[in-house]
Short mmCIF file of N, CA and C in Angstrom, two decimals:
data_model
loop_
_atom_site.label_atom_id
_atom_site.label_comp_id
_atom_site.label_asym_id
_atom_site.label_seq_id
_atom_site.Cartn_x
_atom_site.Cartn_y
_atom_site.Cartn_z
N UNK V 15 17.70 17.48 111.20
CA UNK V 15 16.70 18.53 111.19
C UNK V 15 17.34 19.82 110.73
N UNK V 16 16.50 20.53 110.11
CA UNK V 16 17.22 21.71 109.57
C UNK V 16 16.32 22.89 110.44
N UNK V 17 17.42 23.75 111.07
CA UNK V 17 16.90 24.47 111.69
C UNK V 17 16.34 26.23 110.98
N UNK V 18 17.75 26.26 110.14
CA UNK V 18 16.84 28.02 109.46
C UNK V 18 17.63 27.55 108.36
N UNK V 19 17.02 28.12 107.22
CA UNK V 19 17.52 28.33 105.83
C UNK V 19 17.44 29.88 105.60
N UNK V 20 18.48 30.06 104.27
CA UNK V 20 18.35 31.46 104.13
C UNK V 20 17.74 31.59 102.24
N UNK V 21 17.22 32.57 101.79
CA UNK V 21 16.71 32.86 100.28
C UNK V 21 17.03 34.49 100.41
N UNK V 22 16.82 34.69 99.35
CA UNK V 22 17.38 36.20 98.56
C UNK V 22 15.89 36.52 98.30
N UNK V 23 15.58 38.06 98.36
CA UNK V 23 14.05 38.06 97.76
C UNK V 23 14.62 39.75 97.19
N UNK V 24 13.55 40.12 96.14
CA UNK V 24 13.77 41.52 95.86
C UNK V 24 12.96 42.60 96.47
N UNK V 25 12.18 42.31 97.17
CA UNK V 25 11.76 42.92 98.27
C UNK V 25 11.42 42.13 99.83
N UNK V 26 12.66 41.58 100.58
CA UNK V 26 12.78 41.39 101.85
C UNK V 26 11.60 41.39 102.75
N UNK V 27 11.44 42.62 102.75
CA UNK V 27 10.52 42.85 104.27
C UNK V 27 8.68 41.76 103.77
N UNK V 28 8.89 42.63 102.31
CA UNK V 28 7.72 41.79 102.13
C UNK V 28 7.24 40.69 101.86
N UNK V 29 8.64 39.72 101.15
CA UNK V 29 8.19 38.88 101.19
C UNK V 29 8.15 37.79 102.39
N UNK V 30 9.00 38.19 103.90
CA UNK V 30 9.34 37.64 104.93
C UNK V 30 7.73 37.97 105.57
N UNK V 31 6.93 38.74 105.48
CA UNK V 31 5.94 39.30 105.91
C UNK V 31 5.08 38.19 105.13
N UNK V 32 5.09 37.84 103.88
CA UNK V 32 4.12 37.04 103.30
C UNK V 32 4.30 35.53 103.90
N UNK V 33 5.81 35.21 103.73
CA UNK V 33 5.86 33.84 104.31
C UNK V 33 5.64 33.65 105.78
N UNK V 34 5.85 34.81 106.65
CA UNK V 34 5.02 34.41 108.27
C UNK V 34 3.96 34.04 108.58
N UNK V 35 2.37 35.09 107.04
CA UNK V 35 2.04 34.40 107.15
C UNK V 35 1.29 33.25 106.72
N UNK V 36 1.80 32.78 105.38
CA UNK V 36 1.37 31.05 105.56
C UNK V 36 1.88 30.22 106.28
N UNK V 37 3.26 30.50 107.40
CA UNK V 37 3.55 29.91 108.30
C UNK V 37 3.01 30.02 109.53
N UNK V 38 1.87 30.99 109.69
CA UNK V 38 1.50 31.23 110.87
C UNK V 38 2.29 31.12 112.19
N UNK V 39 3.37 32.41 111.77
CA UNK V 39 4.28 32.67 112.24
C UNK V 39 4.79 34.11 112.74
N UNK V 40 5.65 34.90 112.61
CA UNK V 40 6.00 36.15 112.55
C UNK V 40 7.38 36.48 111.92
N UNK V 41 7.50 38.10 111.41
CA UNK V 41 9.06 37.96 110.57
C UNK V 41 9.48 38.99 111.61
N UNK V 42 10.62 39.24 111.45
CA UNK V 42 11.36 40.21 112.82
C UNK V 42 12.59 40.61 111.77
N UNK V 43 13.33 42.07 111.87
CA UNK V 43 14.80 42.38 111.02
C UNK V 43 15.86 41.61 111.75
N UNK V 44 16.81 41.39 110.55
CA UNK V 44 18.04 40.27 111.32
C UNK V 44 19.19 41.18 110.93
N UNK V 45 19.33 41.29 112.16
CA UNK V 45 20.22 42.83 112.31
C UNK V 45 21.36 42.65 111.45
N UNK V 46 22.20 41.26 111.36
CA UNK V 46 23.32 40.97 111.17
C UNK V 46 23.78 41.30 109.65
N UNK V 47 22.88 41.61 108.93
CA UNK V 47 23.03 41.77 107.29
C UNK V 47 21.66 42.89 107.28
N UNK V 48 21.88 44.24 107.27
CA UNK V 48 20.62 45.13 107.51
C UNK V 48 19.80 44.98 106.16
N UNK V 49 18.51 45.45 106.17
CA UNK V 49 17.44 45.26 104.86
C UNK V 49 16.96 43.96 105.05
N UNK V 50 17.36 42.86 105.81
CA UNK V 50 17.05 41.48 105.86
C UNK V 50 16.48 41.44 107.01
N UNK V 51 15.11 39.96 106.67
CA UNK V 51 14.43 39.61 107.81
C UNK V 51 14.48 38.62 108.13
N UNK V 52 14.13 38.08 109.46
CA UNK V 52 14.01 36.59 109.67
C UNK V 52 12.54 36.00 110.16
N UNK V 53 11.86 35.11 109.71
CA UNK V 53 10.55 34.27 109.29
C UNK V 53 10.79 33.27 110.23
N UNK V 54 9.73 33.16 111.09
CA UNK V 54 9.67 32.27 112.62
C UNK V 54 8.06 31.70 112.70
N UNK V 55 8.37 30.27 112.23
CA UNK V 55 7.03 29.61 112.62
C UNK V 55 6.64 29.97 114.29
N UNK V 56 7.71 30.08 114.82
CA UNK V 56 7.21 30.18 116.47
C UNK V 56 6.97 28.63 116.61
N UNK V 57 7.48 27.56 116.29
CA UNK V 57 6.89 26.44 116.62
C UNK V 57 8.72 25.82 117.35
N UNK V 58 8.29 24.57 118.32
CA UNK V 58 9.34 23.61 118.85
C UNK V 58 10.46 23.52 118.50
N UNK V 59 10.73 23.98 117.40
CA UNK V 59 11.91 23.43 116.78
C UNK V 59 13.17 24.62 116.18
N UNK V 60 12.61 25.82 116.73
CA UNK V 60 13.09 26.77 116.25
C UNK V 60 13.29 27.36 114.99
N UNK V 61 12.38 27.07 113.98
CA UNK V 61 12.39 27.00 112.34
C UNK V 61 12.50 28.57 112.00
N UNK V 62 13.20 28.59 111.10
CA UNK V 62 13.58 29.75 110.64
C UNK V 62 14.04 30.13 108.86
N UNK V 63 13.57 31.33 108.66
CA UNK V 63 13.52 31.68 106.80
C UNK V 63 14.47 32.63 107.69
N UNK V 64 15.53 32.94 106.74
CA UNK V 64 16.29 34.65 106.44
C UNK V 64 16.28 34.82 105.13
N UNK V 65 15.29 36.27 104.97
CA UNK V 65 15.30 36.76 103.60
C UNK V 65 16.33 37.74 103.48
N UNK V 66 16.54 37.74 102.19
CA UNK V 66 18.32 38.38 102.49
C UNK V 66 17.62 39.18 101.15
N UNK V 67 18.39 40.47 101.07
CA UNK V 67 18.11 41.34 99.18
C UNK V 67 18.66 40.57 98.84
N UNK V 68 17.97 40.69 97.40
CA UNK V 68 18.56 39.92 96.39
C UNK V 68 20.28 39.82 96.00
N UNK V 69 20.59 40.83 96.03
CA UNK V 69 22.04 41.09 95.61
C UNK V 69 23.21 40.42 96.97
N UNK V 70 22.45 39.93 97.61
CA UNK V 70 23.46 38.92 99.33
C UNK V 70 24.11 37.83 98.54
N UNK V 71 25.29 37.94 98.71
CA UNK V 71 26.00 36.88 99.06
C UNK V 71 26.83 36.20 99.99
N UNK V 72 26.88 35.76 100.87
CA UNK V 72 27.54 35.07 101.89
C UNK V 72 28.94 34.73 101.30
N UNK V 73 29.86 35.29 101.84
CA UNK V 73 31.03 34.54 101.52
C UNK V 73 32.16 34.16 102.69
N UNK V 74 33.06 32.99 103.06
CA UNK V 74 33.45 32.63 103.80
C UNK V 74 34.59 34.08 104.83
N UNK V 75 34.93 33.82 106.17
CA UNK V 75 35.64 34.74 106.60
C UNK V 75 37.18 34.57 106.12
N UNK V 76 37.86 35.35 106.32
CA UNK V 76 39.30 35.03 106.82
C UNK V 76 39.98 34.23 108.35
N UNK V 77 40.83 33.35 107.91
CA UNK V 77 41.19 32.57 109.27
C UNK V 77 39.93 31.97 109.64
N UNK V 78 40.09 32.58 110.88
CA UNK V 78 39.09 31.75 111.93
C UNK V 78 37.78 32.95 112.54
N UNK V 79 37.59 33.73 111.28
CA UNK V 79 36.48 34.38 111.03
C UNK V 79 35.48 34.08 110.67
N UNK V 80 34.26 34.19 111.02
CA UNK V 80 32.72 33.87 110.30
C UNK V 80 32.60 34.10 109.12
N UNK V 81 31.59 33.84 108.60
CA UNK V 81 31.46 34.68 107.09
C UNK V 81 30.60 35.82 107.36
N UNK V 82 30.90 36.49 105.88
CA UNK V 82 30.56 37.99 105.94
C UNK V 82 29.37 37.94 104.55
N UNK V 83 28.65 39.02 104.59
CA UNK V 83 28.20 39.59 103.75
C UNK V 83 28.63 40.27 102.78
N UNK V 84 27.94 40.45 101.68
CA UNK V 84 29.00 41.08 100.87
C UNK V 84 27.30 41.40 99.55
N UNK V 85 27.98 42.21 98.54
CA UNK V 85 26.36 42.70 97.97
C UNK V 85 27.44 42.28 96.47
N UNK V 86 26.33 41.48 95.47
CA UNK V 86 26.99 41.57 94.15
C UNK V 86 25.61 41.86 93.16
N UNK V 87 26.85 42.90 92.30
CA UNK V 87 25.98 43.38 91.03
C UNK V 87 25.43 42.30 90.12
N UNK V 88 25.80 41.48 89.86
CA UNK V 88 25.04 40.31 88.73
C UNK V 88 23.90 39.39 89.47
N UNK V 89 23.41 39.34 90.67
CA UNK V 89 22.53 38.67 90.97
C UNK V 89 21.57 37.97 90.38
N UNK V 90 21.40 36.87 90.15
CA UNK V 90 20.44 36.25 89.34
C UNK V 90 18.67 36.39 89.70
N UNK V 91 17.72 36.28 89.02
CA UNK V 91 16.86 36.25 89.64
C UNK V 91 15.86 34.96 90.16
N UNK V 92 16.99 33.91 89.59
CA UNK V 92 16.38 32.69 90.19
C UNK V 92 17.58 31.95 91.13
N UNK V 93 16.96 30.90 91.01
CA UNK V 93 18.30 30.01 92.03
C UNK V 93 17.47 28.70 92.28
N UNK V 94 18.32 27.80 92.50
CA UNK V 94 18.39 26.53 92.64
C UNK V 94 17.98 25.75 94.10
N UNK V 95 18.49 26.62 94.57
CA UNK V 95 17.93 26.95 96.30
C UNK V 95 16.44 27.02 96.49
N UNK V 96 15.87 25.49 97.47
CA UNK V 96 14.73 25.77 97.82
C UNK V 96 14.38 24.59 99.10
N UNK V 97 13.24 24.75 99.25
CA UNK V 97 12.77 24.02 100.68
C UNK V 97 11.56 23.02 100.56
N UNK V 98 11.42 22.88 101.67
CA UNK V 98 10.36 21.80 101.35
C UNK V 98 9.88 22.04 103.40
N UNK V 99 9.11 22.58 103.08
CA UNK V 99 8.49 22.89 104.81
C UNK V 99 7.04 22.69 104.92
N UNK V 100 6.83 21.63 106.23
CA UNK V 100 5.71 21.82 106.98
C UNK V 100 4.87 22.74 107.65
N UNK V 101 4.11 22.74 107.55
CA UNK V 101 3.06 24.33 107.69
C UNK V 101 1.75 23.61 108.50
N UNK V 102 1.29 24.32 109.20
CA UNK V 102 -0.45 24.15 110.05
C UNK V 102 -1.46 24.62 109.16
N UNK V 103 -0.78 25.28 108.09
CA UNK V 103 -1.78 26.45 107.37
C UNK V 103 -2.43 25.35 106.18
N UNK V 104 -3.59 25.70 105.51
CA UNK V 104 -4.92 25.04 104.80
C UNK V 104 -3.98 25.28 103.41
N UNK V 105 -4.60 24.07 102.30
CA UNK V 105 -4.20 24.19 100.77
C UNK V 105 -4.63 25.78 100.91
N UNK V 106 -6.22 25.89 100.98
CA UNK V 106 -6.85 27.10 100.69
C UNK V 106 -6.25 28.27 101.10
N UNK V 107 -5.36 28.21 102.14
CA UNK V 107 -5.10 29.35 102.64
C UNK V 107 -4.05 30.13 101.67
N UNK V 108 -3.20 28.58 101.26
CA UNK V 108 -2.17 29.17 100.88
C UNK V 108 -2.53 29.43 99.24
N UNK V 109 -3.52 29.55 98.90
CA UNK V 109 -3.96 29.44 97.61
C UNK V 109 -4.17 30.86 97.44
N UNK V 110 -4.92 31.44 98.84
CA UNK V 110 -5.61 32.70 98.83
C UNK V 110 -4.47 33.50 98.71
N UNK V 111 -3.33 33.09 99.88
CA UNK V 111 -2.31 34.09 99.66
C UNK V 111 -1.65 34.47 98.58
N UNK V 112 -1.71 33.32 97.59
CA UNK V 112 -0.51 33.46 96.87
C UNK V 112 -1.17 34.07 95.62
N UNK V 113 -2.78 33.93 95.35
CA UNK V 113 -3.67 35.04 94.18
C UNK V 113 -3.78 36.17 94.89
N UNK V 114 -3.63 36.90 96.47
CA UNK V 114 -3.59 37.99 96.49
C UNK V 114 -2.19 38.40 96.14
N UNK V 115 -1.20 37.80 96.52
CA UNK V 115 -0.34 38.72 95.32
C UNK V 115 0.26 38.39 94.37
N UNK V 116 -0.22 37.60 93.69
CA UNK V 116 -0.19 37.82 92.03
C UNK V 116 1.14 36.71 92.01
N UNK V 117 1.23 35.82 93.19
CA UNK V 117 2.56 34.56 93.13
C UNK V 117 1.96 33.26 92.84
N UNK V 118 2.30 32.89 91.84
CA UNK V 118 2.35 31.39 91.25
C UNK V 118 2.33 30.69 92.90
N UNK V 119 1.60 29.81 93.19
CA UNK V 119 0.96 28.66 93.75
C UNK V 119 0.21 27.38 93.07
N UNK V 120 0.78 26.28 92.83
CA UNK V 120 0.05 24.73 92.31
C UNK V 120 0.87 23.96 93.18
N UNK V 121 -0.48 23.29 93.58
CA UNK V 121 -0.27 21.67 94.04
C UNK V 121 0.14 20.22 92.87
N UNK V 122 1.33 20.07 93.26
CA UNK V 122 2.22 19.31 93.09
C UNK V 122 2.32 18.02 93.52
N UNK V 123 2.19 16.93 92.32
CA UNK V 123 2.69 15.55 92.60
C UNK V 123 4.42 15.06 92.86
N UNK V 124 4.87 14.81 93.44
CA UNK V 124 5.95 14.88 93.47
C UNK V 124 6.27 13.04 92.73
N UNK V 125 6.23 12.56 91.93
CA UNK V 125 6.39 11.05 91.58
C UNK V 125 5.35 10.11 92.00
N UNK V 126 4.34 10.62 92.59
CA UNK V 126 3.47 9.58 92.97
C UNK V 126 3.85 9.07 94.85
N UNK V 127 5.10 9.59 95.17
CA UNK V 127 5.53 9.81 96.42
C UNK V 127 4.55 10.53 97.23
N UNK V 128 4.67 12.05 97.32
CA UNK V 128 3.50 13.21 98.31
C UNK V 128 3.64 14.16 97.32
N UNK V 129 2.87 14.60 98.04
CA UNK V 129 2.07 16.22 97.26
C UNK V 129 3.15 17.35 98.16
N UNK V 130 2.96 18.41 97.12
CA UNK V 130 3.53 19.51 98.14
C UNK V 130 2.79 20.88 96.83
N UNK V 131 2.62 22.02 98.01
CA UNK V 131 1.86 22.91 97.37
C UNK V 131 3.56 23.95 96.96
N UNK V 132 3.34 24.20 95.35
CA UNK V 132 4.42 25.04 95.21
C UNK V 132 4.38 26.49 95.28
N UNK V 133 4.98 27.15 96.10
CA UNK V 133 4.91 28.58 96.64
C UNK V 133 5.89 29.61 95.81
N UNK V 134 5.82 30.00 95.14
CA UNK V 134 6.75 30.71 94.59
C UNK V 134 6.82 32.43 94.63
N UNK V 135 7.23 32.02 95.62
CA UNK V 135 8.08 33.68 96.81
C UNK V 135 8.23 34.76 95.38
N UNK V 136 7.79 35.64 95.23
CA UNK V 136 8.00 37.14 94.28
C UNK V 136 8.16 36.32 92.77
N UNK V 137 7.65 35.11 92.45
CA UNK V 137 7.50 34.70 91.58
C UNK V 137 8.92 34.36 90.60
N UNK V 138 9.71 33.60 91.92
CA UNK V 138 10.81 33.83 91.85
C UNK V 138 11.85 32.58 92.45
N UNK V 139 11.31 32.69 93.87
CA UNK V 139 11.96 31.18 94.52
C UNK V 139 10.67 30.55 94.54
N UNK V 140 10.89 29.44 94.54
CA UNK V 140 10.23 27.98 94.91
C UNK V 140 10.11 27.70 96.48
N UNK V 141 9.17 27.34 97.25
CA UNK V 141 9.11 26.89 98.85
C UNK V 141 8.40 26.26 98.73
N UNK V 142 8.60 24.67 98.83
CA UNK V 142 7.37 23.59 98.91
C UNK V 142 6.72 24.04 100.20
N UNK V 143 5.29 24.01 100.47
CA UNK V 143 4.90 24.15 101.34
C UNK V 143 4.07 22.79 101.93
N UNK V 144 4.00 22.02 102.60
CA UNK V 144 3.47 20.83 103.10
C UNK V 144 2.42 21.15 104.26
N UNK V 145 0.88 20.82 103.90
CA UNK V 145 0.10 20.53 104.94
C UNK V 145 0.11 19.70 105.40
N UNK V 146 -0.80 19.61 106.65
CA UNK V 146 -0.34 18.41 107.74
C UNK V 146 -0.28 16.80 107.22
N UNK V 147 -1.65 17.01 106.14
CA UNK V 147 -2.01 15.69 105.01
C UNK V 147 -0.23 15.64 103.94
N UNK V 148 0.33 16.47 103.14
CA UNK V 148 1.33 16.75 102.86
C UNK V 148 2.22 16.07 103.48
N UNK V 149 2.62 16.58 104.66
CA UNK V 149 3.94 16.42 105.53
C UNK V 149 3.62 14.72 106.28
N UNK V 150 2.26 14.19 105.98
CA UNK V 150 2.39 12.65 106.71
C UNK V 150 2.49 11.86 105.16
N UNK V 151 2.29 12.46 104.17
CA UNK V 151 2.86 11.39 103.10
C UNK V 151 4.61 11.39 103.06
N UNK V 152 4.93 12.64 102.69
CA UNK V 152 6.33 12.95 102.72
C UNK V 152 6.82 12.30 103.92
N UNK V 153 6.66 11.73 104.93
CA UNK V 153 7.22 11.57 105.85
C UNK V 153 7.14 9.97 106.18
N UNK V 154 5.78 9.73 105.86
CA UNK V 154 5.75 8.27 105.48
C UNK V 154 6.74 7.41 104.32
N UNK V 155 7.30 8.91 103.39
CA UNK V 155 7.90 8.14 101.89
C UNK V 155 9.46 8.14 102.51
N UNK V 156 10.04 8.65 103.41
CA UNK V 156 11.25 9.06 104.04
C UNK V 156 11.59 8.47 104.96
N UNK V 157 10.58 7.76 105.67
CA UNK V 157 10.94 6.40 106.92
C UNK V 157 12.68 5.74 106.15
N UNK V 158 13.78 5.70 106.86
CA UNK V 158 14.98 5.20 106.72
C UNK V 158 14.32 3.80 106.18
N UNK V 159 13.20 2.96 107.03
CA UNK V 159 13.35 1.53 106.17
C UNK V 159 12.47 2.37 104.64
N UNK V 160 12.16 2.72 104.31
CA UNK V 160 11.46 3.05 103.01
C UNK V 160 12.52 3.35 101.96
N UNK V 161 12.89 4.30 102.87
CA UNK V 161 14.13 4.46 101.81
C UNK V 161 15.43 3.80 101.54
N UNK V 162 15.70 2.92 102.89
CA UNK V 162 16.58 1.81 102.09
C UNK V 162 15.89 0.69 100.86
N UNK V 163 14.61 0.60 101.29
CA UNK V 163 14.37 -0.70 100.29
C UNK V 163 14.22 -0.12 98.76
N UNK V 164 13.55 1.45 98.37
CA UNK V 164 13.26 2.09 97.71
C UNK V 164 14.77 2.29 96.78
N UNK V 165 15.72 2.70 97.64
CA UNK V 165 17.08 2.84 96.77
C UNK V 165 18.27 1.42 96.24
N UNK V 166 17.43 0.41 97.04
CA UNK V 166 17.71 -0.60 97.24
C UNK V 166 17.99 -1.36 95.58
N UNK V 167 16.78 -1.16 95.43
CA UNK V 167 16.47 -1.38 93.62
C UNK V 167 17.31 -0.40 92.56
N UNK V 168 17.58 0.34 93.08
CA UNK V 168 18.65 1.24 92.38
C UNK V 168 19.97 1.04 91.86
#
C-alpha cells in the first residue's frame, strides 16, 4: 500500500486545494519544506499528496541524515511521476472540476484492462483518478492470481 506520494506543482497551495477537492478531502501546509502542502483524503488508510513548488528537489542526507530539500533552477515542467488513486468522487464531478479550471481531464482505457479518468494537475502532471466502478476493475485486473496467469504468457 502506498501511503503518501509527493508531485511538484507551480502553484502549490492551489493545486493541493484542487486535488482535496476531487478527493473529498482537505489540504493543510507541510511545514517541513515551506510553500508546500499536504492533500488528505481523510480516509483509513492515511492517504496522502505533498505538493511541493515546482523547483523541489529532494536530495539524500549526509551519513545518517534524512534528506533535505533543496530548490533547482532548471526544473522541468513535466515529469514522469504519477499515480493512479481511488476517489468516492463522480466521473462528473471530476469533469466539472477539471473545465472549471481550464485542466485537461479524459477518461481513459487503459488496454482493455480498467478505465481511469486522467487528471492533469496545472496541465502538467498526470493523476489517474479511479471511481469506485474504476477502482473494482483495476483491482479485479491486479488480483496476484490474475496477474500471475496474465504475465504467465509473457
Amino acid at each position: 500500500m502506498i501511503h503518501h506520494f509527493s508531485i511538484a506543482a507551480e502553484n502549490p497551495q492551489h493545486a493541493a486545494t484542487v486535488l482535496a477537492e476531487v478527493l473529498n478531502g482537505q489540504a493543510f501546509p507541510f511545514f517541513p519544506n515551506p510553500g508546500s502542502y499536504m492533500v488528505f483524503p481523510l480516509d483509513e488508510h492515511g492517504t496522502g499528496i505533498e505538493v511541493y513548488p515546482l523547483e523541489t528537489e529532494l536530495k539524500p542526507g549526509e551519513d545518517e541524515a534524512q534528506c533535505t530539500f533543496a530548490k533547482s533552477p532548471h526544473a522541468s515542467r513535466y515529469t514522469a511521476t504519477h499515480a493512479a488513486v481511488s476517489v468516492t468522487t463522480t466521473q462528473e464531478k471530476i469533469e466539472e472540476v477539471g473545465r472549471r479550471e481550464g485542466w485537461r481531464v479524459v477518461r481513459c482505457n487503459r488496454d482493455s484492462f480498467f478505465d481511469v479518468m486522467e487528471f492533469w494537475l496545472e496541465n502538467r502532471v498526470m493523476i489517474e483518478l479511479l471511481t469506485p466502478e474504476m477502482a473494482a476493475q483495476y483491482l479485479a485486473v491486479t488480483k496476484p492470481e490474475n496477474l500471475q496467469q496474465m504475465f504467465a504468457a509473457v
